[in-house]
Coordinates of C-alpha atoms and ligand atoms in Angstrom, one line a residue:
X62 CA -50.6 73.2 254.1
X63 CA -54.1 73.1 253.1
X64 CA -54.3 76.7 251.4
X65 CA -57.1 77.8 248.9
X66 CA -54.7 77.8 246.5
X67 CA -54.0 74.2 247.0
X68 CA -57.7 73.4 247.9
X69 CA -58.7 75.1 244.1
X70 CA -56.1 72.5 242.8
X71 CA -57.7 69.6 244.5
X72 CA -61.1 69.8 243.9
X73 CA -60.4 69.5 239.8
X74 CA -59.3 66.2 240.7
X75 CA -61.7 63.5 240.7
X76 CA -62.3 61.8 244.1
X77 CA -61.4 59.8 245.9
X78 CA -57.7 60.2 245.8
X79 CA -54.5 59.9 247.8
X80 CA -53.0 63.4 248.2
X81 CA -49.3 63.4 249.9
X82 CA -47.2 66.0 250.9
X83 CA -43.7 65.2 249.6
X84 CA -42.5 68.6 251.9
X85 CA -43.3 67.5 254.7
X86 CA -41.9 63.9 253.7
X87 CA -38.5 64.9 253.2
X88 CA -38.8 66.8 256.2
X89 CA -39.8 64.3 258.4
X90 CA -36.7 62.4 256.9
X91 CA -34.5 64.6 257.5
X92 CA -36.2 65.4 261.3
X93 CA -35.1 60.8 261.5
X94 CA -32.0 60.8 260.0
X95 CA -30.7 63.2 262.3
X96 CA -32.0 61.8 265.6
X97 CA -30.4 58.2 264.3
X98 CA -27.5 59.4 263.6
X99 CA -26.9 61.2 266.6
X100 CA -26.1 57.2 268.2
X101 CA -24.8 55.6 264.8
X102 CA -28.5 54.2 264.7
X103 CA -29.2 52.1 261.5
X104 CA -32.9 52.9 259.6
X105 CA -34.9 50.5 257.4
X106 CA -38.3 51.8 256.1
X107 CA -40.9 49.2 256.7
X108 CA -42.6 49.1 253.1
X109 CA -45.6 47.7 254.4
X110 CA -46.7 51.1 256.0
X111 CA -46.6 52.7 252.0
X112 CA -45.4 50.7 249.4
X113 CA -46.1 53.7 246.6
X114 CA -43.0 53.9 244.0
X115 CA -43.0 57.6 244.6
X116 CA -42.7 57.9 248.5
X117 CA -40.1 54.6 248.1
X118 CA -37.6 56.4 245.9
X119 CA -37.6 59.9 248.1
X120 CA -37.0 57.4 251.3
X121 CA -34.1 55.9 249.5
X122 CA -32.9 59.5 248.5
X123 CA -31.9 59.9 252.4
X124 CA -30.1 56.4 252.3
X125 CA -31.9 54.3 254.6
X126 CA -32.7 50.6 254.3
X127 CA -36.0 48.7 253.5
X128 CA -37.2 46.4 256.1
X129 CA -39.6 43.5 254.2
X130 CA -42.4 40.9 254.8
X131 CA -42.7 39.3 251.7
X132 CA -40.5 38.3 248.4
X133 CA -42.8 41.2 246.5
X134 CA -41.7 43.5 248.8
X135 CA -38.2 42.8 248.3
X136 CA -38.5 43.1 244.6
X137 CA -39.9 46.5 245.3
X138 CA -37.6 47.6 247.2
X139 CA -34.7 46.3 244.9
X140 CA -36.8 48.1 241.9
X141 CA -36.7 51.4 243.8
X142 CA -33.0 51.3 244.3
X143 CA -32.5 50.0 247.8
X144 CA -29.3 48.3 247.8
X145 CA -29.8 44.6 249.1
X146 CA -27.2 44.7 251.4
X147 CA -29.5 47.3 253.5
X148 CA -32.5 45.3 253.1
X149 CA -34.3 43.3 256.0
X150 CA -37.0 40.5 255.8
X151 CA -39.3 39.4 258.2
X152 CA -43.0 37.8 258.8
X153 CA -43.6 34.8 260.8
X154 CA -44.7 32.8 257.1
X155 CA -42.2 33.0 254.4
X156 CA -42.4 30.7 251.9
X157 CA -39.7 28.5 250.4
X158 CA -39.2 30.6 247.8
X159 CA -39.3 33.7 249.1
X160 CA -36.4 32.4 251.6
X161 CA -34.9 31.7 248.3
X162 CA -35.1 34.5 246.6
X163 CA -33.9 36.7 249.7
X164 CA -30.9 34.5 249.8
X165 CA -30.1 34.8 246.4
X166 CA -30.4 38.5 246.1
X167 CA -28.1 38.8 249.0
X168 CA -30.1 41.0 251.2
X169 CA -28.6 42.1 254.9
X170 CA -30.4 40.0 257.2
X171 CA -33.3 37.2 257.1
X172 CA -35.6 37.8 260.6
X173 CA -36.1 34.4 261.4
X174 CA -39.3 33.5 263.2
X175 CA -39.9 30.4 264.5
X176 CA -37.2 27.6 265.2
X177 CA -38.5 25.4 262.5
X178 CA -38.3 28.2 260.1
X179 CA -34.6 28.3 261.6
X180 CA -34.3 25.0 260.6
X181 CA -35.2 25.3 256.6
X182 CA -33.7 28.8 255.7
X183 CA -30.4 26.6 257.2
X184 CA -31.4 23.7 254.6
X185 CA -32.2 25.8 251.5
X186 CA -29.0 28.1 252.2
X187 CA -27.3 25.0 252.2
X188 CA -29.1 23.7 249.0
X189 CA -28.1 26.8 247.6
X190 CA -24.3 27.0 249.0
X191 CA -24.8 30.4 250.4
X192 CA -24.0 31.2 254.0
X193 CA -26.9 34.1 255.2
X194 CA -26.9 36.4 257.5
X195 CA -30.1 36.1 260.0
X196 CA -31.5 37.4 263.3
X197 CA -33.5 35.9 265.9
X198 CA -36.9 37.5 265.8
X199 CA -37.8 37.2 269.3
X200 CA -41.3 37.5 271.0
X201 CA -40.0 39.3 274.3
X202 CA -43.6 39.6 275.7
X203 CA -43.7 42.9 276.5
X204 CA -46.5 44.8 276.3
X205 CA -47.0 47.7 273.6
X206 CA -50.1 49.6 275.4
X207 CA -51.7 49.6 271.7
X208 CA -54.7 48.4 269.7
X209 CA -54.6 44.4 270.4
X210 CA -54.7 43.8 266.2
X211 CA -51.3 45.7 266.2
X212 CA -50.0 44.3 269.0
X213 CA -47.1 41.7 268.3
X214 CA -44.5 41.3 270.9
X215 CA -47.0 38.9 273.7
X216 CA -46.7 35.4 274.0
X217 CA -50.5 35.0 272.8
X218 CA -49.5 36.4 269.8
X219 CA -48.5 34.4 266.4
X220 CA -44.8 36.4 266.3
X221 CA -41.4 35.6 267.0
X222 CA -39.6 32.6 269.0
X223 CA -40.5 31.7 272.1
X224 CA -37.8 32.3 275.3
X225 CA -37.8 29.0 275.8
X226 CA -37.1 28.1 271.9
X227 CA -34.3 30.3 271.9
X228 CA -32.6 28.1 274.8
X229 CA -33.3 25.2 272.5
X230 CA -31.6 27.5 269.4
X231 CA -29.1 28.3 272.2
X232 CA -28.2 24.3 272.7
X233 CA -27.7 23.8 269.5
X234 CA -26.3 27.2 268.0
X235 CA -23.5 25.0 266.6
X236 CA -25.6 22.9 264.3
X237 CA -26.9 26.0 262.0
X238 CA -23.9 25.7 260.4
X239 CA -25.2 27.4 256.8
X240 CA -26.2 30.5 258.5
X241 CA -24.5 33.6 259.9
X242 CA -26.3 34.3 263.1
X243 CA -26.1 37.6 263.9
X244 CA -28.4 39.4 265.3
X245 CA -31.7 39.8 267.7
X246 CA -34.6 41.6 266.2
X247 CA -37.9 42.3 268.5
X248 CA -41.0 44.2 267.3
X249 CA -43.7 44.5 269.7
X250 CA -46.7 46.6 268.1
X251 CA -47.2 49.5 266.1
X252 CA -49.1 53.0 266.7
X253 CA -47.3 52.8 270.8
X254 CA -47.3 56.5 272.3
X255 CA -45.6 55.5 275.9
X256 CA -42.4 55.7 275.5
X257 CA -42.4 53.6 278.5
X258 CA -43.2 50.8 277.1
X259 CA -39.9 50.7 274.8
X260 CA -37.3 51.1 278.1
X261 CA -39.4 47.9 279.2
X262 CA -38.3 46.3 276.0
X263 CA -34.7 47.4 276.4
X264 CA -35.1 45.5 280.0
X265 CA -35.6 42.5 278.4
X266 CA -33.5 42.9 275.5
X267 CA -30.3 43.1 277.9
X268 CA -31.6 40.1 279.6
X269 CA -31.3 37.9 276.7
X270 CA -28.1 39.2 275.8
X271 CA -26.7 38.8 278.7
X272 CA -28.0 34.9 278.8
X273 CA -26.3 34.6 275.8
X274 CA -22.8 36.1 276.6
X275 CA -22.6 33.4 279.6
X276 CA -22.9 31.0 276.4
X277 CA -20.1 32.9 274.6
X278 CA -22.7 33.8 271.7
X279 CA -21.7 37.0 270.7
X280 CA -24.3 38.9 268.1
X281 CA -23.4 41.6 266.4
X282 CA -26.4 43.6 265.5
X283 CA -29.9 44.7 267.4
X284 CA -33.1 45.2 265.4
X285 CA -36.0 46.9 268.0
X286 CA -38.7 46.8 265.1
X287 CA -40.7 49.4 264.5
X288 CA -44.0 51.0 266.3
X289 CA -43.2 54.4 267.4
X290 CA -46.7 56.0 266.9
X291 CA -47.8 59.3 265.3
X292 CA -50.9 62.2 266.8
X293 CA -54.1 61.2 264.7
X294 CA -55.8 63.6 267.2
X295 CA -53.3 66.7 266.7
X296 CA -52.1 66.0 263.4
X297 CA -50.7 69.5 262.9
X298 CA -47.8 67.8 265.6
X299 CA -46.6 66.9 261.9
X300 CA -42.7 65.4 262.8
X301 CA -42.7 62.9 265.9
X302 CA -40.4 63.3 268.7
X303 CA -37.6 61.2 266.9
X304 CA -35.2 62.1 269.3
X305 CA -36.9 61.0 272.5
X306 CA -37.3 57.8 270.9
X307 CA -33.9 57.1 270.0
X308 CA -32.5 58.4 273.3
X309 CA -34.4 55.8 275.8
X310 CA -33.1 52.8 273.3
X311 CA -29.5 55.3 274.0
X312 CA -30.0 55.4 277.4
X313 CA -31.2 51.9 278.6
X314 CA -29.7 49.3 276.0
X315 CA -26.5 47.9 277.3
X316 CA -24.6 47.1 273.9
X317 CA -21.8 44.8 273.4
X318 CA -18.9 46.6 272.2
X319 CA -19.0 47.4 268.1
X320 CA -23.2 45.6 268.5
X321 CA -24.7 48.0 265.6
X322 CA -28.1 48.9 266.3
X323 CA -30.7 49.2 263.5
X324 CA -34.8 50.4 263.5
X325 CA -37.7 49.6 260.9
X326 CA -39.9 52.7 261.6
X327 CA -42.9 52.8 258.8
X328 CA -46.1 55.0 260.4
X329 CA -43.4 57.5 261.6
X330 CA -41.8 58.3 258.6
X331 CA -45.1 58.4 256.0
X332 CA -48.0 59.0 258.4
X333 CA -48.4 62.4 258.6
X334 CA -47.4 63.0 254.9
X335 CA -50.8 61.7 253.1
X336 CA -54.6 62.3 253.6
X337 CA -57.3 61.0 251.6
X338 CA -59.4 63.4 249.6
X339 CA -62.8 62.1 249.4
X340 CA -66.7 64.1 248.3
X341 CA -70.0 63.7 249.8
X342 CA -72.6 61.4 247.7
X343 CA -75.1 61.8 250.0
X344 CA -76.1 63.2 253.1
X345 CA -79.1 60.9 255.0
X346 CA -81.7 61.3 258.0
X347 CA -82.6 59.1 260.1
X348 CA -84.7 60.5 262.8
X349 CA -82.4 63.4 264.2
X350 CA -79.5 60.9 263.0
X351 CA -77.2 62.8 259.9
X352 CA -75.0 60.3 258.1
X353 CA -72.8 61.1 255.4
X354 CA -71.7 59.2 252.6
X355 CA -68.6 59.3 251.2
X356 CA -67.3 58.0 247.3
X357 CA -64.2 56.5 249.9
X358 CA -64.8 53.8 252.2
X359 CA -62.8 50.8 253.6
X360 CA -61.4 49.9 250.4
X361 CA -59.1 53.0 250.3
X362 CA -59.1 53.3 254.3
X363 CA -59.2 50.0 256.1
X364 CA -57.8 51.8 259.6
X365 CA -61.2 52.7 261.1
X366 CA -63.1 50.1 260.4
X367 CA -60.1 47.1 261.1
X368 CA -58.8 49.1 264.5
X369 CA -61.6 51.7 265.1
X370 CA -58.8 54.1 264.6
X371 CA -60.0 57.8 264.5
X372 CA -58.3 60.2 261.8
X373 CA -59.5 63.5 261.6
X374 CA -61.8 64.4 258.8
X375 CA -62.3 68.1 257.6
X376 CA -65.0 69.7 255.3
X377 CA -62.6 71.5 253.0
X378 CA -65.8 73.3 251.4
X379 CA -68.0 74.6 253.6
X380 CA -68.0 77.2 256.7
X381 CA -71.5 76.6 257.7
X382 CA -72.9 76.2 261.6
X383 CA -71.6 73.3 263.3
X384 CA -73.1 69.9 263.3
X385 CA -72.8 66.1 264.0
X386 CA -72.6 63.5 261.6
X387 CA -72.0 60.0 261.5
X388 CA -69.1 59.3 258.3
X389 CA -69.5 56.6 256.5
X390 CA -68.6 54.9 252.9
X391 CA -70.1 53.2 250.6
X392 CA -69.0 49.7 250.6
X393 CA -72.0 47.0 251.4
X394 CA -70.5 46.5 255.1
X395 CA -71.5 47.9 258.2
X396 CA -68.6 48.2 259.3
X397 CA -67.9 50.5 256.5
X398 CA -67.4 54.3 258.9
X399 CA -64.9 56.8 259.2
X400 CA -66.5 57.6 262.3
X401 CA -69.6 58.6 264.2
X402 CA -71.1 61.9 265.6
X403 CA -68.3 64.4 264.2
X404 CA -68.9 67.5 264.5
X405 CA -68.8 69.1 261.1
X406 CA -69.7 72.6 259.4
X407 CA -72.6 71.6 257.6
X408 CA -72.2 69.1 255.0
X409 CA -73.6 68.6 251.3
X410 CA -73.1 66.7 248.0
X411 CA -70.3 67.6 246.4
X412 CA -68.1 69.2 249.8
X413 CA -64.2 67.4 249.2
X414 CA -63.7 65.9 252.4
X415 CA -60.5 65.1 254.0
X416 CA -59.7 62.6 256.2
X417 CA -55.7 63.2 258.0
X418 CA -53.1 61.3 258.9
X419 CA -53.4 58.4 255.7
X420 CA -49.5 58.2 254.8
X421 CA -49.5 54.9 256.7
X422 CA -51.0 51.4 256.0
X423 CA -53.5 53.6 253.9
X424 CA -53.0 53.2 250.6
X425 CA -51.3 49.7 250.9
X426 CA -54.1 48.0 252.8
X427 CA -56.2 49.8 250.1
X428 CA -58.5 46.4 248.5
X429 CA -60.8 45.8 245.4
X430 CA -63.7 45.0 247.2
X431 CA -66.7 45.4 246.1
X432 CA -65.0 45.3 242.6
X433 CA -63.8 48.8 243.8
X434 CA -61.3 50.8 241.3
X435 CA -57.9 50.9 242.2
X436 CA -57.6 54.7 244.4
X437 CA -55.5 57.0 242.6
X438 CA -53.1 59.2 244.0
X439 CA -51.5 63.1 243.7
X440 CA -48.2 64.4 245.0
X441 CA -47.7 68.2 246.3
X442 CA -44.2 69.0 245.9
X443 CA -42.9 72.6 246.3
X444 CA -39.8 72.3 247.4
X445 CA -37.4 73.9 245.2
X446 CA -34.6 71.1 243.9
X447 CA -32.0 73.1 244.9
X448 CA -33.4 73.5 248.8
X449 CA -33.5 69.6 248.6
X450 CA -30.0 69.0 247.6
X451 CA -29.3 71.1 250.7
X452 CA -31.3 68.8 253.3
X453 CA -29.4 66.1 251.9
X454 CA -26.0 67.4 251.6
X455 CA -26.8 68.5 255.2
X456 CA -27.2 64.3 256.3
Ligands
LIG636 N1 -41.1 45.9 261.7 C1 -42.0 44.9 261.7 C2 -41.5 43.5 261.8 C3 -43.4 45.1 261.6 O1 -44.2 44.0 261.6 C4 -43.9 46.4 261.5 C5 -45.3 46.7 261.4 C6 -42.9 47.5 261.4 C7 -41.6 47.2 261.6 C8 -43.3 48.9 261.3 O2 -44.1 49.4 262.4 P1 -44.5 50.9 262.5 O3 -43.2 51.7 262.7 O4 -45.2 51.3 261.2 O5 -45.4 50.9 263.6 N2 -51.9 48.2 259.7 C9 -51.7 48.6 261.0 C10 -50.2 48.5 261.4 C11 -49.6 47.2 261.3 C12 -48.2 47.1 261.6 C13 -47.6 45.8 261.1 N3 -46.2 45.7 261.4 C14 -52.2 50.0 261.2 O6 -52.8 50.6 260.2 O7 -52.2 50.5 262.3

């Protein structure tokens, strides 16, 4: 994708920037749409993984939900045209008026986390006369073979209920009497490559249902999260194996008869479509030590330095001999590197640099510190309108 012609384009721009493919996007879309629909599965983009107004109103283009964590995200959503009734909202601490506000807008489903959180969306829907429909986010412990900050499904960590608050949710299903209780959501981690690991979720999925059924509690719909992971090591494996994914949830949930199944994929779906475009400031010895550093740094790319997470980083302006450099930025923080002895062609000031695979939890986990300017961002779009009407008449 990366032609001269494209890389002329980009160095005008001043660094650094977000650059996404919208081509690759759509395709990508249209790659997850199909896989879903090939088992009726329901899709809500989780916002959090790229909240840009841009990438929001091409995801809603293909008709798929919004899947929440905050009552800004909601009102994002709503702003870029999702309708309510296919948005979700989770996070284990909404606030009073964020439960509000979801309530009131009418979304599709409220991901309850925690019984006492149970306990005061049931006495603000009653406050507010509304009757809303809600899941059960459960904490299945099962584990998602991923980073442990991006790991959410074990019993050490701060998400979902607990099995044996559920029983006590199960005693006394009859007392929620404001809420519509109607369906199980579960997400266990993010960035998770073993497939594995989801058929172990589906294991104990079924379990719970089935506990349920002896109690006559019937639920009508399934959320299993998010989390399927993307290659940061191969990124030109651009469109994940959507339907691999889809078919182990296919294969090994046992559904109740009419039980709709829905998804909140975010990495999957924007990953792969944005890198960030960044130049060399300096380039500094120490010893037989190079380092270079970059005008980006944590504040436009937390990844690396929160989950020592390796993207691939390219010198987009120079074919020189090979060497090894440690990456860095420029914020007042050690921890401030894109990585460390990458082998390079050898670098200057001034090369564009650009580091792969930023679509997701890049630019929204992008911060002001350092008193850091807000990153700007650049959208390659050649797709002729006419070809895009066809991928979407095609869904
Ligand atoms: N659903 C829920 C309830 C979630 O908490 C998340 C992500 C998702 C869906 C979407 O997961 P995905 O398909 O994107 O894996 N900042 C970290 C990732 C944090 C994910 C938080 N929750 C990173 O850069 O790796």
């Amino acid at each position: 994708m990366l032609n001269s012609y494209i890389i002329n384009q980009l160095k005008q721009y001043q660094t650094p920037f977000y650059f996404y493919d919208t081509d690759l996007l759509h395709k990508t879309l249209f790659a997850i749409k199909e896989a879903a629909s090939l088992f009726s599965f329901k899709l809500h983009f989780a916002i959090k993984a790229n909240a840009n107004k841009n990438i929001l109103s091409i995801i809603n283009d293909y008709n798929i939900g919004a899947d929440c964590v905050s009552g800004n995200e909601i009102k994002r959503a709503l702003n870029a045209g999702f309708p309510a009734h296919n948005i979700v909202f989770a996070g284990v601490g909404k606030t009073d008026e964020e439960i509000k506000f979801a309530i009131e807008s009418d979304i599709f489903c409220i991901n309850c986390e925690s019984l006492e959180e149970l306990e005061v969306i049931n006495s603000l829907a009653g406050l507010l006369n509304k009757k809303p429909r809600t899941a059960l986010r459960i904490n299945p412990n099962v584990d998602a073979e991923t980073h442990r900050n991006i790991t959410t499904g074990l019993n050490s960590n701060k998400f979902g209920i607990s099995v044996d608050d559920l029983q006590y949710i199960v005693d006394h299903f009859l007392e929620y009497n404001n809420l519509l209780i109607d369906g199980l959501h579960f997400h266990i981690g993010s960035q998770i490559t073993n497939l594995n690991v989801f058929k172990n979720l589906c294991y104990v999925v079924n379990a719970i249902q089935k506990k349920l059924k002896r109690k006559n509690i019937l639920i009508n719909h399934l959320n299993l999260g998010g989390g399927l992971g993307i290659n940061y090591e191969n990124p030109e494996n651009r469109i994940p194996d959507f339907q691999a994914y889809f078919s182990i949830f296919h294969k090994y949930l046992n559904l109740l008869p009419e039980q709709t199944v829905h998804f909140e994929p975010g990495r999957s779906i924007v990953g792969q479509s944005g890198m960030l475009l960044t130049r060399i400031l300096y380039v500094k010895s120490h010893g037989s030590k190079k380092t270079i550093i970059l005008d980006a740094g944590f504040t436009e790319l937390l990844r690396p330095a929160l989950y020592q997470a390796n993207h691939k980083i390219i010198n987009l302006t120079s074919q020189g001999n090979l060497e090894n450099y440690d990456i860095a930025g420029p914020i007042c923080e050690t921890s401030d590197y894109f990585g460390k002895s990458i082998t390079l062609p050898q670098s200057k000031r001034g090369d564009l640099i650009a580091i792969l695979s930023a679509g997701a939890y890049g630019e929204s986990m992008a911060s002001s510190y350092n008193l850091r300017s807000s990153v700007r961002k650049y959208f390659l779009n050649t797709l002729a309108e006419e070809q895009r009407e066809k991928i979407l008449t095609k869904l």
